Tab-separated table of C-alpha atoms in Angstrom:
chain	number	residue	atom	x	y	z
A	1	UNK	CA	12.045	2.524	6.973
A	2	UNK	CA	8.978	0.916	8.586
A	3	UNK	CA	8.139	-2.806	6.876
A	4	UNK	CA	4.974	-3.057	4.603
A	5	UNK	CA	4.136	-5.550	6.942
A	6	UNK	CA	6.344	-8.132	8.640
A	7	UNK	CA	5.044	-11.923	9.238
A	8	UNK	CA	5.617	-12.579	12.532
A	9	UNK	CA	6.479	-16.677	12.408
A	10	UNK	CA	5.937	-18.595	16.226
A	11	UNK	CA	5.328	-22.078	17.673
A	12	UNK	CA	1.949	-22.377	18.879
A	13	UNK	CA	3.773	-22.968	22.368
A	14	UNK	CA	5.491	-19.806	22.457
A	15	UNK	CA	1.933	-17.426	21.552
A	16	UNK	CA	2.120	-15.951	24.887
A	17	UNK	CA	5.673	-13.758	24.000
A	18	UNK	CA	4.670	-13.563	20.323
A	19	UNK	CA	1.074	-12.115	21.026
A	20	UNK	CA	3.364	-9.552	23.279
A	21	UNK	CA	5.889	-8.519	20.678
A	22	UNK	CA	2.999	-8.203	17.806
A	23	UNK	CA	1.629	-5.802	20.770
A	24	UNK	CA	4.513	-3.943	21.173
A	25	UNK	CA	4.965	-3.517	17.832
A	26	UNK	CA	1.468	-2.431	16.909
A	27	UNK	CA	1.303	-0.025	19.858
A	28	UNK	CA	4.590	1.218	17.936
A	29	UNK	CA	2.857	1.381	14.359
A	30	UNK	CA	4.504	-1.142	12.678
A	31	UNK	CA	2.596	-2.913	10.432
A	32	UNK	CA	2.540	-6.999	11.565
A	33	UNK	CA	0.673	-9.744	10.265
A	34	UNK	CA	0.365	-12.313	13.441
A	35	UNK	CA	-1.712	-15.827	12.457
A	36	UNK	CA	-4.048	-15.539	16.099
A	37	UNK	CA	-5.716	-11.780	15.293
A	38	UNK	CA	-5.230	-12.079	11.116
A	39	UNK	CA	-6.706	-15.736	10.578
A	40	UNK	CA	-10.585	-15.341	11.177
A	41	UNK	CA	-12.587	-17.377	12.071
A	42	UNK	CA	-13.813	-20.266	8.650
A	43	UNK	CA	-10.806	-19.243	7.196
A	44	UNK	CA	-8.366	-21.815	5.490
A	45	UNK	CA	-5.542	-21.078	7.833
A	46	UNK	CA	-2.866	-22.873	6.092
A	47	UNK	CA	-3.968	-20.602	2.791
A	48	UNK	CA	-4.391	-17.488	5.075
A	49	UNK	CA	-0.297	-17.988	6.041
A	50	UNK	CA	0.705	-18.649	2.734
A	51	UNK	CA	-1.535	-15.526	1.168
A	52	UNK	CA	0.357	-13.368	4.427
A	53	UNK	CA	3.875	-15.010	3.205
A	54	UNK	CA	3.526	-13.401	0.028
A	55	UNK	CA	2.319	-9.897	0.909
A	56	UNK	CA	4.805	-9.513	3.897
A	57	UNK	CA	8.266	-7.651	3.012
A	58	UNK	CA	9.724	-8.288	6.755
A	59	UNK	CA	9.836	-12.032	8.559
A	60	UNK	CA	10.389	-11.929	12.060
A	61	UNK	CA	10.769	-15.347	14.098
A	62	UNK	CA	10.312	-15.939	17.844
A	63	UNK	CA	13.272	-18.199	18.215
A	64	UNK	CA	12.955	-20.680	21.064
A	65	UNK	CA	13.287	-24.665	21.222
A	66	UNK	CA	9.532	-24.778	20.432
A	67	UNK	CA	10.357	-23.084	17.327
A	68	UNK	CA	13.424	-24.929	16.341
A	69	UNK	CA	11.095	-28.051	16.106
A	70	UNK	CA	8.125	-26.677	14.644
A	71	UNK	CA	7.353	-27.836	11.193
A	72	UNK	CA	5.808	-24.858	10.106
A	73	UNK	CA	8.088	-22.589	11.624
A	74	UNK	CA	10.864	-24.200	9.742
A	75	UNK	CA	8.348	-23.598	6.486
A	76	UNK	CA	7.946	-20.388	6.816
A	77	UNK	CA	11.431	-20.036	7.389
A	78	UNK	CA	12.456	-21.676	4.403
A	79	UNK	CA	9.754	-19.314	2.116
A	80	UNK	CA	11.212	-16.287	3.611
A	81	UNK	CA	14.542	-17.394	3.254
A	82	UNK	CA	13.908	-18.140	-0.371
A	83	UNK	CA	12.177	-15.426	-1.731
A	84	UNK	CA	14.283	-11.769	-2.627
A	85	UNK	CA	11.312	-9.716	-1.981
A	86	UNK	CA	12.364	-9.855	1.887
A	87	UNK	CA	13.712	-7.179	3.188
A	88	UNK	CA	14.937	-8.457	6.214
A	89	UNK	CA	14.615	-11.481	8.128
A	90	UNK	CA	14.935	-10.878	12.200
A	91	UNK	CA	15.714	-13.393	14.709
A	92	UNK	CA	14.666	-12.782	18.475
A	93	UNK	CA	16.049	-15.069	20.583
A	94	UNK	CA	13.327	-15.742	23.389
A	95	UNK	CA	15.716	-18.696	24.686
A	96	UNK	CA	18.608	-20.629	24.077
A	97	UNK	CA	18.386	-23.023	21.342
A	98	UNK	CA	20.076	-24.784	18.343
A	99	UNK	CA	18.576	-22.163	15.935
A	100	UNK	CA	20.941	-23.975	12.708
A	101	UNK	CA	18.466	-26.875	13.279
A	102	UNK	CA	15.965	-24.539	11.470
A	103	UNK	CA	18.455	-23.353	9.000
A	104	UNK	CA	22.111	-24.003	8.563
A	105	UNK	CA	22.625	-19.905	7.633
A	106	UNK	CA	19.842	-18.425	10.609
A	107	UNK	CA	23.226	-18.184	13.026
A	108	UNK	CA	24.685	-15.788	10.422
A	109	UNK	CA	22.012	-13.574	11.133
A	110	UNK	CA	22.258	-10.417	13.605
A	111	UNK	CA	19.910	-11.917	16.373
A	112	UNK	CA	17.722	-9.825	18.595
A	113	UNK	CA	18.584	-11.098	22.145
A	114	UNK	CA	15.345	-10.895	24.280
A	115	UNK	CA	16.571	-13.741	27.008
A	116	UNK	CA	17.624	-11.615	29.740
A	117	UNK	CA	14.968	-8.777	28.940
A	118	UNK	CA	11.645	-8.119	27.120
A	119	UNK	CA	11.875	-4.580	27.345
A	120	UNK	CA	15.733	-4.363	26.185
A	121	UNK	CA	14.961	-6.895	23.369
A	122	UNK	CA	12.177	-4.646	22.280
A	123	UNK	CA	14.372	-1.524	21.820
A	124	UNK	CA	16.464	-3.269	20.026
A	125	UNK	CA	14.239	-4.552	18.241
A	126	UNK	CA	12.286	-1.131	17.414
A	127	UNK	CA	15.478	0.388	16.777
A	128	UNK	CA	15.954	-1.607	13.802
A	129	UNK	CA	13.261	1.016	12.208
A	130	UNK	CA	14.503	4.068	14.389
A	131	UNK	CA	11.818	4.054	16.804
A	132	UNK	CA	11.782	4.463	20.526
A	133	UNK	CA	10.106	2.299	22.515
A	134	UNK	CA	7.806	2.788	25.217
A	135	UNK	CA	7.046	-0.346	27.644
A	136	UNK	CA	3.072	-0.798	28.236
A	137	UNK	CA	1.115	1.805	30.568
């Protein structure tokens, strides 16, 4: 079952592969809220996050070392983490890192493994709602 819409949590550093996976994914239909095309522009963007926090049923987290010492990654995180309307929370592992730094239970998780290849990691990753995937034309 496709998310309501799933919060797509990043380090500013890593926006390159996270503006690529929100593209995949909305080429796909599924419904992602992703902070550089859902903040506009005069908007509070720290109240824009929060307002997508609580709306979003999915949380999906670009895990790389960027990420593991973001502040507001680890936030966000920490919300999902906390709150039971979650579905499901999805690590993709972009690259290796100490991903318990964010959370001592995030290595529990079934991680998406995207470090060897985009395109495998985004099956995988589209499978989780039975979709196919189709790389970019």
């Amino acid at each position: 079952m496709l998310p309501k819409e799933a919060f797509l949590s990043h380090a500013s550093a890593d926006s390159e592969t996270a503006e690529k996976i929100a593209g995949t994914l909305r080429r796909h239909g599924v419904p992602i809220w992703y902070s550089p095309s859902d903040i506009l522009g005069a908007q509070q963007w720290h109240d824009e996050i929060g307002n997508a926090l609580a709306r979003c049923d999915w949380f999906l987290l670009v895990l790389t070392p960027a990420a593991v010492a973001s502040v507001w990654v680890k936030r966000e995180l920490v919300y999902a983490l906390n709150d039971p309307r979650y579905s499901r929370i999805l690590p993709m592992l972009i690259e290796t890192c100490e991903a318990e730094r964010l959370s001592w239970v995030l290595p529990s998780f079934q991680m998406i493994d995207f470090r060897s290849d985009f395109d495998r990691g985004c099956r995988q990753l589209l499978r989780t709602w039975g979709l196919g995937y189709s790389p970019p034309s």
